PDB file of C-alpha atoms and ligand atoms in Angstrom:
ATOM      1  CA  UNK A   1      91.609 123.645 103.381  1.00 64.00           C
ATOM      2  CA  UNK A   2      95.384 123.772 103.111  1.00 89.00           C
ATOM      3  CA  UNK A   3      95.182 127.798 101.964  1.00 94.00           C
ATOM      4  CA  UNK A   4      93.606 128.719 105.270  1.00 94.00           C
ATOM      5  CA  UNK A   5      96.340 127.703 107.356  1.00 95.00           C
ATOM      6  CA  UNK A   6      98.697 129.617 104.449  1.00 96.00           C
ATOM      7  CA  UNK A   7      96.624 132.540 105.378  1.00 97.00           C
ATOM      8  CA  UNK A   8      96.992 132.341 108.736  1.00 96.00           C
ATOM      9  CA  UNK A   9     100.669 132.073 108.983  1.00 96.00           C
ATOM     10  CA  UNK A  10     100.541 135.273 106.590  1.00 97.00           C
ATOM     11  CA  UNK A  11      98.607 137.196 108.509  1.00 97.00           C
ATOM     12  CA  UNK A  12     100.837 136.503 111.580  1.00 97.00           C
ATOM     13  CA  UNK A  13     103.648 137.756 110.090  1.00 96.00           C
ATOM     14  CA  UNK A  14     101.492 140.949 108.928  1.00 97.00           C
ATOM     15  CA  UNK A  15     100.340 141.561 112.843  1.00 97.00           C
ATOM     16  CA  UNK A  16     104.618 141.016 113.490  1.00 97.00           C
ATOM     17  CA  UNK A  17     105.545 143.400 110.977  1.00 96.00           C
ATOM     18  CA  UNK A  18     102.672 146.264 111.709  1.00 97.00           C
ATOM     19  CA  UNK A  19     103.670 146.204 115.655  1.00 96.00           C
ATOM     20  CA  UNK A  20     107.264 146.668 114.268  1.00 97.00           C
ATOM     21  CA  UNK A  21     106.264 149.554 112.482  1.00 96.00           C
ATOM     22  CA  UNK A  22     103.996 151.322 114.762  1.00 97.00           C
ATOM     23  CA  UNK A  23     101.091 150.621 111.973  1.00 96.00           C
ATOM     24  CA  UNK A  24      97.343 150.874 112.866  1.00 96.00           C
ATOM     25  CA  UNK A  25      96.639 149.001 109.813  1.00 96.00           C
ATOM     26  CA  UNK A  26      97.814 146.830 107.017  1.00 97.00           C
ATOM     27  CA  UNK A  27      96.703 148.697 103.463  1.00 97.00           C
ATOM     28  CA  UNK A  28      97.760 146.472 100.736  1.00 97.00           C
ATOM     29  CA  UNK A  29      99.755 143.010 100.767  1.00 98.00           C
ATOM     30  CA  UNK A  30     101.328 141.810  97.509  1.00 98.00           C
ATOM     31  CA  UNK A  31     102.177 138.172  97.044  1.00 97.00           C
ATOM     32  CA  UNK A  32     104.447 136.205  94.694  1.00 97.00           C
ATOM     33  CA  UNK A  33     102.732 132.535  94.139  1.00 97.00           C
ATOM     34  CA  UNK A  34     103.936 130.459  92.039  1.00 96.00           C
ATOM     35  CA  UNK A  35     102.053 128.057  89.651  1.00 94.00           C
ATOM     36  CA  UNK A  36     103.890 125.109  91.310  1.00 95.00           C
ATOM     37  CA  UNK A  37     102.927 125.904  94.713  1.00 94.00           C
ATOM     38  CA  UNK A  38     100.204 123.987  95.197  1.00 93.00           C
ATOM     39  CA  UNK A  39      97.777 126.655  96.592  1.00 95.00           C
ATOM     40  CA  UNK A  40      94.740 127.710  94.836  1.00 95.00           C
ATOM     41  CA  UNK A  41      94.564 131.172  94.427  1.00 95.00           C
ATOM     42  CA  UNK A  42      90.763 130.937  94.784  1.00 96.00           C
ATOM     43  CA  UNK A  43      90.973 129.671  98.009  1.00 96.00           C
ATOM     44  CA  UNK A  44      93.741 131.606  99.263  1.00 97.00           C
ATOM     45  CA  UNK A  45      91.851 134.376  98.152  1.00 97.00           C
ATOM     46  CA  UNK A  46      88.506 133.494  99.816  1.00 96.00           C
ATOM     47  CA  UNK A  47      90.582 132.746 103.241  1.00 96.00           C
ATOM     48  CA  UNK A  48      91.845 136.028 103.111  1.00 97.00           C
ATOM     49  CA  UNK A  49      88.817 137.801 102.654  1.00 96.00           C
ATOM     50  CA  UNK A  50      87.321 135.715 105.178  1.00 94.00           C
ATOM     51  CA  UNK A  51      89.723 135.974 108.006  1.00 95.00           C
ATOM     52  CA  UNK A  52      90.277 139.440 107.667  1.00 96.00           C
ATOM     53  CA  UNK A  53      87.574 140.753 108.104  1.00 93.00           C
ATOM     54  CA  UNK A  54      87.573 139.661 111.433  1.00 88.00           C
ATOM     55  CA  UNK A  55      90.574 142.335 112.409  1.00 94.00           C
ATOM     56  CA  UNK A  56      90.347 145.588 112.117  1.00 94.00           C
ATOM     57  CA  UNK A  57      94.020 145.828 111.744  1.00 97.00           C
ATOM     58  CA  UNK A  58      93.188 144.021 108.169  1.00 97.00           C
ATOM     59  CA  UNK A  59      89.680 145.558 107.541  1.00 93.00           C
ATOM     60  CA  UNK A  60      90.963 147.549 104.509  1.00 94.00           C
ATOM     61  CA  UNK A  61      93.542 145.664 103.417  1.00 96.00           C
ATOM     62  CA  UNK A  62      93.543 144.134  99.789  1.00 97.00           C
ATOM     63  CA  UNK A  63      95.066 141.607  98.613  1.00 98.00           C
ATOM     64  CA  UNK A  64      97.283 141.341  95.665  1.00 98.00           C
ATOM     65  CA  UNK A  65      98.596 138.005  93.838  1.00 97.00           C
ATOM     66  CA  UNK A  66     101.174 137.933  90.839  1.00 96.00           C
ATOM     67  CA  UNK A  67     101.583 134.528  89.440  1.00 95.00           C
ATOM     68  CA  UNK A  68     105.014 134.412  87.742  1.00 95.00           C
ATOM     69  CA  UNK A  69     105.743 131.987  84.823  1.00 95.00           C
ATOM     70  CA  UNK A  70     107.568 128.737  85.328  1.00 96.00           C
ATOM     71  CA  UNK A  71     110.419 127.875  82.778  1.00 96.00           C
ATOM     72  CA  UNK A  72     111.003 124.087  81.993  1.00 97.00           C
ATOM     73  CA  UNK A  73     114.236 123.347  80.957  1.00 97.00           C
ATOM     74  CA  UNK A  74     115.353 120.331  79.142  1.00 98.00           C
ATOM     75  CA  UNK A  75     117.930 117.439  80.805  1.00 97.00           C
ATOM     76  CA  UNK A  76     118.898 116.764  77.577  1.00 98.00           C
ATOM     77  CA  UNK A  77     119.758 120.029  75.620  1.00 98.00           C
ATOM     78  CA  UNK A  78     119.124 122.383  77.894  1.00 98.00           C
ATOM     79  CA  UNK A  79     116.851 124.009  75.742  1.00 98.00           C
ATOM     80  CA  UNK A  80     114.270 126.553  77.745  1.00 97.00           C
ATOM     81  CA  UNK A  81     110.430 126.863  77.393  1.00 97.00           C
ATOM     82  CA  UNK A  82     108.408 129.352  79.409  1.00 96.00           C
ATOM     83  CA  UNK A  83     104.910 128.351  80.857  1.00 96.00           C
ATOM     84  CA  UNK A  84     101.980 129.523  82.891  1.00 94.00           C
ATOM     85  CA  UNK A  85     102.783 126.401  85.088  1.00 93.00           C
ATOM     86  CA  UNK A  86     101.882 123.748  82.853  1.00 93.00           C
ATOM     87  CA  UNK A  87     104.719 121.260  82.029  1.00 93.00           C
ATOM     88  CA  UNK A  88     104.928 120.920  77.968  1.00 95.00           C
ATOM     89  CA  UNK A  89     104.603 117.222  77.201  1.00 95.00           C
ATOM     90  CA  UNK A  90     108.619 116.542  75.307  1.00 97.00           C
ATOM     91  CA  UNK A  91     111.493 119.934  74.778  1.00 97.00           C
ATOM     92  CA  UNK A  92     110.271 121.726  71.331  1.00 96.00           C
ATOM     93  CA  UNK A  93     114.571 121.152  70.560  1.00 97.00           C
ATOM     94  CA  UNK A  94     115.045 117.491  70.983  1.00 98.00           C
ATOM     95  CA  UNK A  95     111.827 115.758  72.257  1.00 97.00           C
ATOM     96  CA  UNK A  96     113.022 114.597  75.511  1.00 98.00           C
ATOM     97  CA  UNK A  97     110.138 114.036  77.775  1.00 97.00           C
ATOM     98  CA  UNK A  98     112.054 114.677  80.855  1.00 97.00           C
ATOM     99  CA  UNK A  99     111.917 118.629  81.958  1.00 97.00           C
ATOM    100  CA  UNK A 100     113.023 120.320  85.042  1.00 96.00           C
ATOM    101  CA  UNK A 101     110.890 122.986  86.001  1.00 95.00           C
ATOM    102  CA  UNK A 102     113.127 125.917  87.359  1.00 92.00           C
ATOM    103  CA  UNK A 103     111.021 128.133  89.955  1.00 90.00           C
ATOM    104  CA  UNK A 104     107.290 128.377  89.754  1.00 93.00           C
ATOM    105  CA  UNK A 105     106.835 127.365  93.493  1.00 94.00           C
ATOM    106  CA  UNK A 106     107.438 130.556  95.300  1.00 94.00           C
ATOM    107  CA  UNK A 107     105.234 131.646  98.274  1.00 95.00           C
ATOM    108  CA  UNK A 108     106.321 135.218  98.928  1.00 95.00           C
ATOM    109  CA  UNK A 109     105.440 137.903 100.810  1.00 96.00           C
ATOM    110  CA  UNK A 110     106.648 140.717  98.335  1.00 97.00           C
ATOM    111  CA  UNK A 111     105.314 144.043  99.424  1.00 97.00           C
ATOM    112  CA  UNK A 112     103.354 145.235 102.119  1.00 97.00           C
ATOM    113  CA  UNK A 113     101.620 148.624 102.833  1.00 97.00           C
ATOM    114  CA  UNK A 114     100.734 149.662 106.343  1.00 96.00           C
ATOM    115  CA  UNK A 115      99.474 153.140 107.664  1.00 94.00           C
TER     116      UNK A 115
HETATM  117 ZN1  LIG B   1     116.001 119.091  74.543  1.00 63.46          ZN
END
């Protein structure tokens, strides 16, 4: 599964940044993923759950996800349509089929809370 190894390299960067900071233990972690990133929250989810428990440095740490919208715009006209992630089938303005999705495939690491 593609997520675990997304997890992984997360968590890495979580051990980096608590020995930075003196921190005994990563509290909450909020994440940016976008709808065209490919990962499935599910499983991103579940491989988080899963692999920290294993650390006590992550033993309390929840997880947080915020899925941002995805605007198509149009090569046409330009005009702009704002979706969950799924790509509307023409532009509302001119019915060109051809739309550029702007964003949507973030993976960030936006927030962090260690004590
Ligand atoms: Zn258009």
């Amino acid at each position: 599964m593609h997520e675990i190894s997304l997890v992984q390299n997360l968590l890495e960067q979580l051990r980096d940044l608590a020995h930075q900071n003196n921190a005994q233990r990563i509290l909450r972690v909020k994440m940016v993923i976008g709808p065209l990133s490919g990962v499935v929250i599910d499983s991103f989810t579940f491989g988080f759950d899963i692999l920290t428990k294993q650390e006590q440095l992550f033993d309390q740490a929840t997880l947080e996800i915020s899925i941002p919208k995805v605007v198509f715009r149009c090569v046409r006209c330009g005009h702009e349509m704002e979706t969950d992630g799924q790509r509307p089938s023409g532009c509302l303005a001119c019915s060109e089929p051809i739309l550029m999705p702007e964003g949507g495939d973030d993976l960030i690491l936006q927030q962090v809370e260690l004590e």
